[in-house]
Coordinates of C-alpha atoms and ligand atoms in Angstrom, one line a residue:
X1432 CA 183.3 40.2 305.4
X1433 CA 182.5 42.2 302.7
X1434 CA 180.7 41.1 299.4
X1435 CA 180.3 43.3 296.5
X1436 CA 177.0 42.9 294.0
X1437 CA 179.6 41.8 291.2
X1438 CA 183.4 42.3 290.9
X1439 CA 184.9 42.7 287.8
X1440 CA 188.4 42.8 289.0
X1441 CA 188.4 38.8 289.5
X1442 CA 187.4 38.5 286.0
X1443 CA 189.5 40.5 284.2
X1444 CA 192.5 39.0 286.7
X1445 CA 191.3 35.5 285.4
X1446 CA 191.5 36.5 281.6
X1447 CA 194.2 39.5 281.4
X1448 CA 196.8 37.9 279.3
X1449 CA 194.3 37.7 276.6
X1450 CA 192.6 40.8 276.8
X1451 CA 196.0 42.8 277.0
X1452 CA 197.2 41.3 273.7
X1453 CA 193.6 41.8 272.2
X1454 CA 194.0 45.8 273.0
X1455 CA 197.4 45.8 271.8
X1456 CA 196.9 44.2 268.9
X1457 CA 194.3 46.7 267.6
X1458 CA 196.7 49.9 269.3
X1459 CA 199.7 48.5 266.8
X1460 CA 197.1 47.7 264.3
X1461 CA 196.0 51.4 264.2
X1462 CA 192.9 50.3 262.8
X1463 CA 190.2 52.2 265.5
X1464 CA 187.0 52.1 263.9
X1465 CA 184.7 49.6 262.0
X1466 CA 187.6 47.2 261.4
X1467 CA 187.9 43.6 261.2
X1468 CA 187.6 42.6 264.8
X1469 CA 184.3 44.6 264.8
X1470 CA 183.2 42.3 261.2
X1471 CA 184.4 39.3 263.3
X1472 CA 182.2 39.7 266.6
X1473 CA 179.2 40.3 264.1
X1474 CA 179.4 37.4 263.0
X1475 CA 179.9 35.5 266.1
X1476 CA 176.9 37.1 267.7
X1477 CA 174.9 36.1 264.7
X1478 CA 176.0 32.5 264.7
X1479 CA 175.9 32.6 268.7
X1480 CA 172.1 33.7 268.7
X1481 CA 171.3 31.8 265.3
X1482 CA 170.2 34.7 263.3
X1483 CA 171.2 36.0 259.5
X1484 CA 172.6 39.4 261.2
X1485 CA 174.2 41.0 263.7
X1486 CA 174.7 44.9 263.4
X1487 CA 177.2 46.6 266.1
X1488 CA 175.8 49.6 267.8
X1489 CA 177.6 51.9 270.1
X1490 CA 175.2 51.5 273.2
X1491 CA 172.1 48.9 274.1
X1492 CA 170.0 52.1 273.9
X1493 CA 171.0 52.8 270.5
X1494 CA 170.1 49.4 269.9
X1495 CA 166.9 50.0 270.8
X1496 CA 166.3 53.2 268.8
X1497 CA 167.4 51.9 265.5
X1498 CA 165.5 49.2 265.5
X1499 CA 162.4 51.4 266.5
X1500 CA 163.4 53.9 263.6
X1501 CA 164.2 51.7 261.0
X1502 CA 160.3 49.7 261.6
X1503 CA 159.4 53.4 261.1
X1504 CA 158.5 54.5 264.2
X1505 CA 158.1 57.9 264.7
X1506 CA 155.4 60.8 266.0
X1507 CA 152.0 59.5 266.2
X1508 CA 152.7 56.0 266.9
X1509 CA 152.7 53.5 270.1
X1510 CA 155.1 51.1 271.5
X1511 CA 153.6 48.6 273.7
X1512 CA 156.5 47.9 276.7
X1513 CA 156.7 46.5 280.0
X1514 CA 156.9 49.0 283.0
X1515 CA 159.1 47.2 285.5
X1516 CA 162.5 47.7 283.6
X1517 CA 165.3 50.3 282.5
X1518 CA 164.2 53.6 281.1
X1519 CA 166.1 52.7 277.7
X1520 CA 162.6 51.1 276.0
X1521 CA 160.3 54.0 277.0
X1522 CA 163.1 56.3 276.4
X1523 CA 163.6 55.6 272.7
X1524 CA 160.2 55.5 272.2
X1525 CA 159.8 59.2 273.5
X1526 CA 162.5 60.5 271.5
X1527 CA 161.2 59.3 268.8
X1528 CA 158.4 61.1 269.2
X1529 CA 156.2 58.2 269.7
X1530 CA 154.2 56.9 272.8
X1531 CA 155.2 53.9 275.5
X1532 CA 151.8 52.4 276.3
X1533 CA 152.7 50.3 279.4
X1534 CA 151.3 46.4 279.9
X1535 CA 151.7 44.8 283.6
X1536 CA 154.0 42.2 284.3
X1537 CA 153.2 39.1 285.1
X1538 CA 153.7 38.5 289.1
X1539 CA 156.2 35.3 289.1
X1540 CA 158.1 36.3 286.2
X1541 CA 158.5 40.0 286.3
X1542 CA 158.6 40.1 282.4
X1543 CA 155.8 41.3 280.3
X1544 CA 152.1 39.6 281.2
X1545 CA 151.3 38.3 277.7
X1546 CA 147.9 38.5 278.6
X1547 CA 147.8 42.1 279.4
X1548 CA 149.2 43.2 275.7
X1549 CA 146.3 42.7 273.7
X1550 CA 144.0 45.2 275.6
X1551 CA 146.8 48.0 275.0
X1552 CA 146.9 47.3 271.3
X1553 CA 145.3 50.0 269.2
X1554 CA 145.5 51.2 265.4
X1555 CA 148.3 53.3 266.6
X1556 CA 150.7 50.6 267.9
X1557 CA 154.0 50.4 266.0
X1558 CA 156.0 47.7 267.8
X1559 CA 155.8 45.5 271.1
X1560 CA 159.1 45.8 273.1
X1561 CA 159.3 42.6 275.6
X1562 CA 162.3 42.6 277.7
X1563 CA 163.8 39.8 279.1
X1564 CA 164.5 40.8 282.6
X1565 CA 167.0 40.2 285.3
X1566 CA 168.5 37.3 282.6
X1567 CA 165.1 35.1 281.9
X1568 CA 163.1 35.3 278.6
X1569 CA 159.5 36.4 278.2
X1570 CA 156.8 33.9 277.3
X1571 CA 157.2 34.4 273.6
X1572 CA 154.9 32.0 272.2
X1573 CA 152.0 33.7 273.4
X1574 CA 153.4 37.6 273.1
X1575 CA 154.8 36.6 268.9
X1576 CA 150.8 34.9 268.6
X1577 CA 149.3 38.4 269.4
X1578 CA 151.9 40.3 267.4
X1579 CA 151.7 38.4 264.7
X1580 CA 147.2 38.2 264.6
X1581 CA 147.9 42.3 264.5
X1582 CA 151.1 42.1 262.1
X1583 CA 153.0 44.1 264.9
X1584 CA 157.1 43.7 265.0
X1585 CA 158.3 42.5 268.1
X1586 CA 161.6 43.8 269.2
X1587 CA 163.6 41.8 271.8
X1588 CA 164.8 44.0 274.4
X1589 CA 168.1 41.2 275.5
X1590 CA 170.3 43.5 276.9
X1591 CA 170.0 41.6 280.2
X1592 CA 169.6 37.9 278.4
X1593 CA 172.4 37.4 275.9
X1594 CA 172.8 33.5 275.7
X1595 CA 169.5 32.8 277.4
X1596 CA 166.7 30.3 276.3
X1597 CA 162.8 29.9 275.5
X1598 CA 162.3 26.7 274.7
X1599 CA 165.8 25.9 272.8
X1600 CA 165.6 29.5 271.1
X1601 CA 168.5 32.1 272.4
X1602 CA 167.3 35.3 273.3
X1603 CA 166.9 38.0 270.3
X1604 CA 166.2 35.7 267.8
X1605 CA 162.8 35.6 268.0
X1606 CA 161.0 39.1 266.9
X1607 CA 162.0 41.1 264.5
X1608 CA 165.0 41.8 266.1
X1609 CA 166.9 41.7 269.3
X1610 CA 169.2 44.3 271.0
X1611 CA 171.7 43.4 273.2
X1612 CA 174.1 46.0 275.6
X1613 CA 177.9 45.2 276.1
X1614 CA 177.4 47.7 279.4
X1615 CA 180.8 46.6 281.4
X1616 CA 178.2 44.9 284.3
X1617 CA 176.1 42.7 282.0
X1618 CA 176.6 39.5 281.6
X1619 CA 178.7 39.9 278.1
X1620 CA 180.4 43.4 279.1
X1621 CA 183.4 45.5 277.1
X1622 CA 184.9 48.4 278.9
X1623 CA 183.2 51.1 278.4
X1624 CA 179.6 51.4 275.9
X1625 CA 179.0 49.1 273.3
X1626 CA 175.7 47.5 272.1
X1627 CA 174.0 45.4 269.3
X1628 CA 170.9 44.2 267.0
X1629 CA 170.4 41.0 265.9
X1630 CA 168.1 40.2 262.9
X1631 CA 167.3 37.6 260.4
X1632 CA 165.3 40.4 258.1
X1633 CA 167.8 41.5 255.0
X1634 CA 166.0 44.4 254.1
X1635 CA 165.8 45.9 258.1
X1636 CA 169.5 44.5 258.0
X1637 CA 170.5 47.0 255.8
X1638 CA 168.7 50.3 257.0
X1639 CA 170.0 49.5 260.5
X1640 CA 173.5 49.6 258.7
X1641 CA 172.8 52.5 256.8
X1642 CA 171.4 54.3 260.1
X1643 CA 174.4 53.4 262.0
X1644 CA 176.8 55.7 260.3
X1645 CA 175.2 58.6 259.5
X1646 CA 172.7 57.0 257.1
X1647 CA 175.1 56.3 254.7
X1648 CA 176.4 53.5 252.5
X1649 CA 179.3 55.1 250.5
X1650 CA 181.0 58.1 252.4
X1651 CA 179.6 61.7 252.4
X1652 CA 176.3 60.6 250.1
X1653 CA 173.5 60.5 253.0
X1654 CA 170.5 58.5 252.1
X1655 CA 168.8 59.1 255.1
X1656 CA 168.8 61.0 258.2
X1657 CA 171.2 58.4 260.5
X1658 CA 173.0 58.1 263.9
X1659 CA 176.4 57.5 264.5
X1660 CA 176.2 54.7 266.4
X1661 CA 179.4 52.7 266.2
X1662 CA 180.9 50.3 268.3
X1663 CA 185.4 50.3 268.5
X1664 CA 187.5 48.2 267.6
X1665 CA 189.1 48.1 271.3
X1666 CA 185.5 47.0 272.3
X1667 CA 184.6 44.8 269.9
X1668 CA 188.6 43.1 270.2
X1669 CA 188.0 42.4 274.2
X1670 CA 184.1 41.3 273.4
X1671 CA 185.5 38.6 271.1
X1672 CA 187.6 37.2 274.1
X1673 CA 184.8 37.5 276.7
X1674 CA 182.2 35.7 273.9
X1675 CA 184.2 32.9 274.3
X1676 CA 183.6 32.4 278.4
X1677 CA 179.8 33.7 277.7
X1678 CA 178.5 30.0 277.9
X1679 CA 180.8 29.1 281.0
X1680 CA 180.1 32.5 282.7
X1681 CA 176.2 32.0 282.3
X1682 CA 176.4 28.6 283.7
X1683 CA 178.5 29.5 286.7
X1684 CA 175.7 32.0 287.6
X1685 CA 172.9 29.5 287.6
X1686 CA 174.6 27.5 289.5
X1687 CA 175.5 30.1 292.4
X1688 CA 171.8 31.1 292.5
X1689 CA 171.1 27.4 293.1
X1690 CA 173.2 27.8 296.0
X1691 CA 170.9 31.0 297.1
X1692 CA 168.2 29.2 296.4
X1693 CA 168.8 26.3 298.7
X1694 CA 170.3 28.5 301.3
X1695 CA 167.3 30.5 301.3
X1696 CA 164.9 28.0 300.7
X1697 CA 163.5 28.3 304.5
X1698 CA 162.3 31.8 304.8
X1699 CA 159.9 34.3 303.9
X1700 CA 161.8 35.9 301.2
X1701 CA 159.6 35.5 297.6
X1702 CA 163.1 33.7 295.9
X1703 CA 163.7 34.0 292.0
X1704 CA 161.0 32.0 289.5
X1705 CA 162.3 29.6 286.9
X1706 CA 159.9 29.4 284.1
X1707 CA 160.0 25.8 282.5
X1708 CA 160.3 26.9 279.3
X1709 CA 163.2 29.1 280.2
X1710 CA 167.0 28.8 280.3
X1711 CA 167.8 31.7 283.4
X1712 CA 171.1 33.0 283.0
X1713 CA 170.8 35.2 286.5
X1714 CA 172.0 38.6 285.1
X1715 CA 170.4 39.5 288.2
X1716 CA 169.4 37.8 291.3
X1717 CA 166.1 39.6 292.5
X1718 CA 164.5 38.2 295.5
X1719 CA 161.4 40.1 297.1
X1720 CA 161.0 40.7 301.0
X1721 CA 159.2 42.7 303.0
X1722 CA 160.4 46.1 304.8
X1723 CA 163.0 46.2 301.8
X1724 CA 164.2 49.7 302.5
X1725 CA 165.3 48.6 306.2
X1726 CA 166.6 45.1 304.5
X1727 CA 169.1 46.8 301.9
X1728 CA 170.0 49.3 305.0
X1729 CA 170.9 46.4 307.3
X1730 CA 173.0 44.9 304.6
X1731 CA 174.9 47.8 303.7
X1732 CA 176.0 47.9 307.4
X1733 CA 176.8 44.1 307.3
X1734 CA 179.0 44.4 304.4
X1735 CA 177.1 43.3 301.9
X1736 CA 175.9 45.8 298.9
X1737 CA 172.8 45.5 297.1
X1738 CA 171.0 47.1 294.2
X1739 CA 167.5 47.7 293.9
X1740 CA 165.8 47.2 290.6
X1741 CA 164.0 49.1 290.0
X1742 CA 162.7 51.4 292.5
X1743 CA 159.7 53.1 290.5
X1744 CA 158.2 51.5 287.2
X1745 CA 158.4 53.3 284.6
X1746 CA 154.7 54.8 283.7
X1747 CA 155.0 56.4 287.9
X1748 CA 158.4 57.7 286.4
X1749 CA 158.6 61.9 287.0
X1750 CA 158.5 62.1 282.8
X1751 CA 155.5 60.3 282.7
X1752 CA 153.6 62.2 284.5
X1753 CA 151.6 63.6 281.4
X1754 CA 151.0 60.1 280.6
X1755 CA 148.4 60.2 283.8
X1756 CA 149.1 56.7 285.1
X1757 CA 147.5 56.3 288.6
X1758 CA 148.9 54.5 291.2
X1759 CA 147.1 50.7 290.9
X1760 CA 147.1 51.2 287.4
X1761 CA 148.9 48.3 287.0
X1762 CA 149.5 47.2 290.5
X1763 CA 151.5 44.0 289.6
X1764 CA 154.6 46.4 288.8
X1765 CA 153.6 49.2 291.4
X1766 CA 153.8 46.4 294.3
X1767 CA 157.0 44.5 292.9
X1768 CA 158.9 48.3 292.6
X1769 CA 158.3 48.1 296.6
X1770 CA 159.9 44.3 297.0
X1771 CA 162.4 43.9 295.2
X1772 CA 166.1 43.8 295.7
X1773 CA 169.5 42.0 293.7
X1774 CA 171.9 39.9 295.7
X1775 CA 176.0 40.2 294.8
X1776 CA 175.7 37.5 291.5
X1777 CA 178.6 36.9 289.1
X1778 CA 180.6 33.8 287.7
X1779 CA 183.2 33.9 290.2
X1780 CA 181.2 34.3 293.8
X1781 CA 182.2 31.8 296.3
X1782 CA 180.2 29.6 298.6
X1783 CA 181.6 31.4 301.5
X1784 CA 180.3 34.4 300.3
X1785 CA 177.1 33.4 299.9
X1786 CA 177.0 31.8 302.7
X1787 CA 177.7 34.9 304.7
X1788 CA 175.2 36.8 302.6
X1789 CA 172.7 34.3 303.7
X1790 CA 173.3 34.4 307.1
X1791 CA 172.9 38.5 307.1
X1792 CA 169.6 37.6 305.4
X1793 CA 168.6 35.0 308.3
X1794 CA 169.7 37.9 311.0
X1795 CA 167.7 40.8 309.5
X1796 CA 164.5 38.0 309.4
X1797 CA 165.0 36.9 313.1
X1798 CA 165.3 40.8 314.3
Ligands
PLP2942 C1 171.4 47.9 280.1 C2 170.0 48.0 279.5 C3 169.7 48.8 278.4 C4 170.6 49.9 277.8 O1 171.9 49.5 277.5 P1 173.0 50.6 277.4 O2 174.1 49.8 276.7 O3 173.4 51.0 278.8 O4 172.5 51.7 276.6 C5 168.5 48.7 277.8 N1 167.5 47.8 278.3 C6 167.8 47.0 279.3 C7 166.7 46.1 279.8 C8 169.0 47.1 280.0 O5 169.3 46.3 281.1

């Protein structure tokens, strides 16, 4: 048997009819850019996440940087992120000109150790990115307390966590805004790059708009240095039929890590934590094992592929290196780099296949 980490072949098969006459709508339409299907999903995201706006970006990264630029971050400052994640929160930071001071994670979550922000805080920090990783939300009671006793923003970095919870409250619409990716593997994907912010702040709103396109409002009189950063109308047509399964498809993958869960509920393997005050929505399934290298290895040659995130936090990263993290530095996220692995997760897995991944599992533990 072979089982893929996700397969996105079943689910456009499952949905094509609709897509294909989304797409063709907007080809006859000739209507490419910053249309009315783009207006449209806007204003679903906002009402899906329950915020005042929702600005379409071209990428989750770009998501990211506009938010960081129109708080006003820039040279000088810092922006206080997690180290076990994707580049994209450090990397905006730095090309801004700006500093990622790296927290720890907390060891049963993998997402920001609340606890650990306050002691990085210093008159220099600009924002806190938290990131909800793997499809779970941070504690954000405790990270919005110390933001808000230093008046810091707080920029939700949901580009793994559209449509998840912390404590009835969906992901980005807690800080000062939330950025979400439409990456074709994440859990709301087009095909091809798209991205967006979410914010209930008018006046950040509107400089996220004007930095968008080019920083301006009315055509060829530039306000401010901008991006362009726009999401098409093929993207945003074939995200409007995919927001409609979002819910369903989120549901389906709790459930099939359930069905890990209790298939691997015997063994050594560290399995995925559910904080109580979380809805999980399993972008990823990330279990930790010892001797991971060899595990991956031995289920390549069973069939079964793998990804591992993420290999090396991102302060031990090769562009850090003038940053002059040490190794133990913070050990929670140098130790989980060397653990941690995803099994195949999306919507439409079946038992069997699971099952068989399982039993691969069981066979590498018993060798
Ligand atoms: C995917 C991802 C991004 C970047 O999104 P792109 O759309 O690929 O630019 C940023 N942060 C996290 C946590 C991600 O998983």
């Amino acid at each position: 048997m072979k089982v893929e980490l996700l397969d996105l072949k079943v689910q456009y098969s499952n949905i094509q009819e609709e897509i294909d006459k989304a797409i063709k709508e907007v080809l006859e339409s000739a209507h490419f850019i910053m249309g009315p299907n783009v207006k449209e999903l806007e204003k679903e995201i906002a009402e899906f996440t329950g915020v005042k706006h929702a600005i379409a970006v071209a990428n989750g990264t770009d998501a990211l940087m506009i938010s960081l630029r129109a708080l006003g971050v820039g040279p000088g400052d810092e922006v206080i992120t997690t180290p076990f994640t994707f580049f994209a929160s450090a990397e905006t930071t730095s090309v801004l000109g700006a500093t990622p001071v790296f927290a720890d994670i907390d060891k049963n979550t993998l997402c920001i150790d609340p606890e650990k922000i306050e002691e990085k805080i210093t008159e220099k920090t600009k924002a806190i990115i938290p990131v909800h990783i793997f499809g779970q939300m941070c504690q954000m009671d405790k990270i919005m307390e110390i933001a808000n006793k230093y008046n810091i923003p707080v920029i939700e970095d949901a580009c793994q966590a559209i449509g998840s919870e912390y404590k009835g409250k969906r992901a980005g619409s807690i800080g000062k805004a939330g950025t979400y990716s439409f990456f074709p593997t994440k859990n709301l994907g087009c095909y091809g790059d798209g991205g967006m912010i979410v914010t209930n702040d008018d006046e950040l709103a509107e400089k996220m708009r004007l930095l968008r396109v080019h920083g301006s409002k009315k055509k060829y009189h530039h306000e401010i240095i901008g991006y362009n950063s726009r999401l098409d109308e093929i993207q945003a047509a074939i995200l409007r039929v995919k927001l409609k399964y979002l819910k369903q498809w989120n549901k389906l993958r709790y459930e099939k890590a359930h069905i890990y869960n209790e298939l691997l509920k015997d063994t050594d393997i560290i399995l995925p934590y559910e904080d109580k005050d979380c809805t999980h929505i399993y972008h990823q399934y990330v279990v930790r094992a010892k001797n991971r290298d060899e595990f991956v290895e031995f289920l390549k040659e069973n069939g079964v592929s793998t990804a591992v995130y993420y290999p090396v936090p991102v302060q031990m990263l090769q562009v850090y290196k003038y940053l002059g993290y040490k190794e133990g530095d913070l050990p929670v996220a140098d130790e989980t780099c060397k653990l941690t692995f995803a099994l195949p997760m999306y919507p439409e897995i079946k038992r069997e296949q699971q099952e068989y991944v399982a039993s691969c599992m069981k066979k590498f533990l018993q060798k």
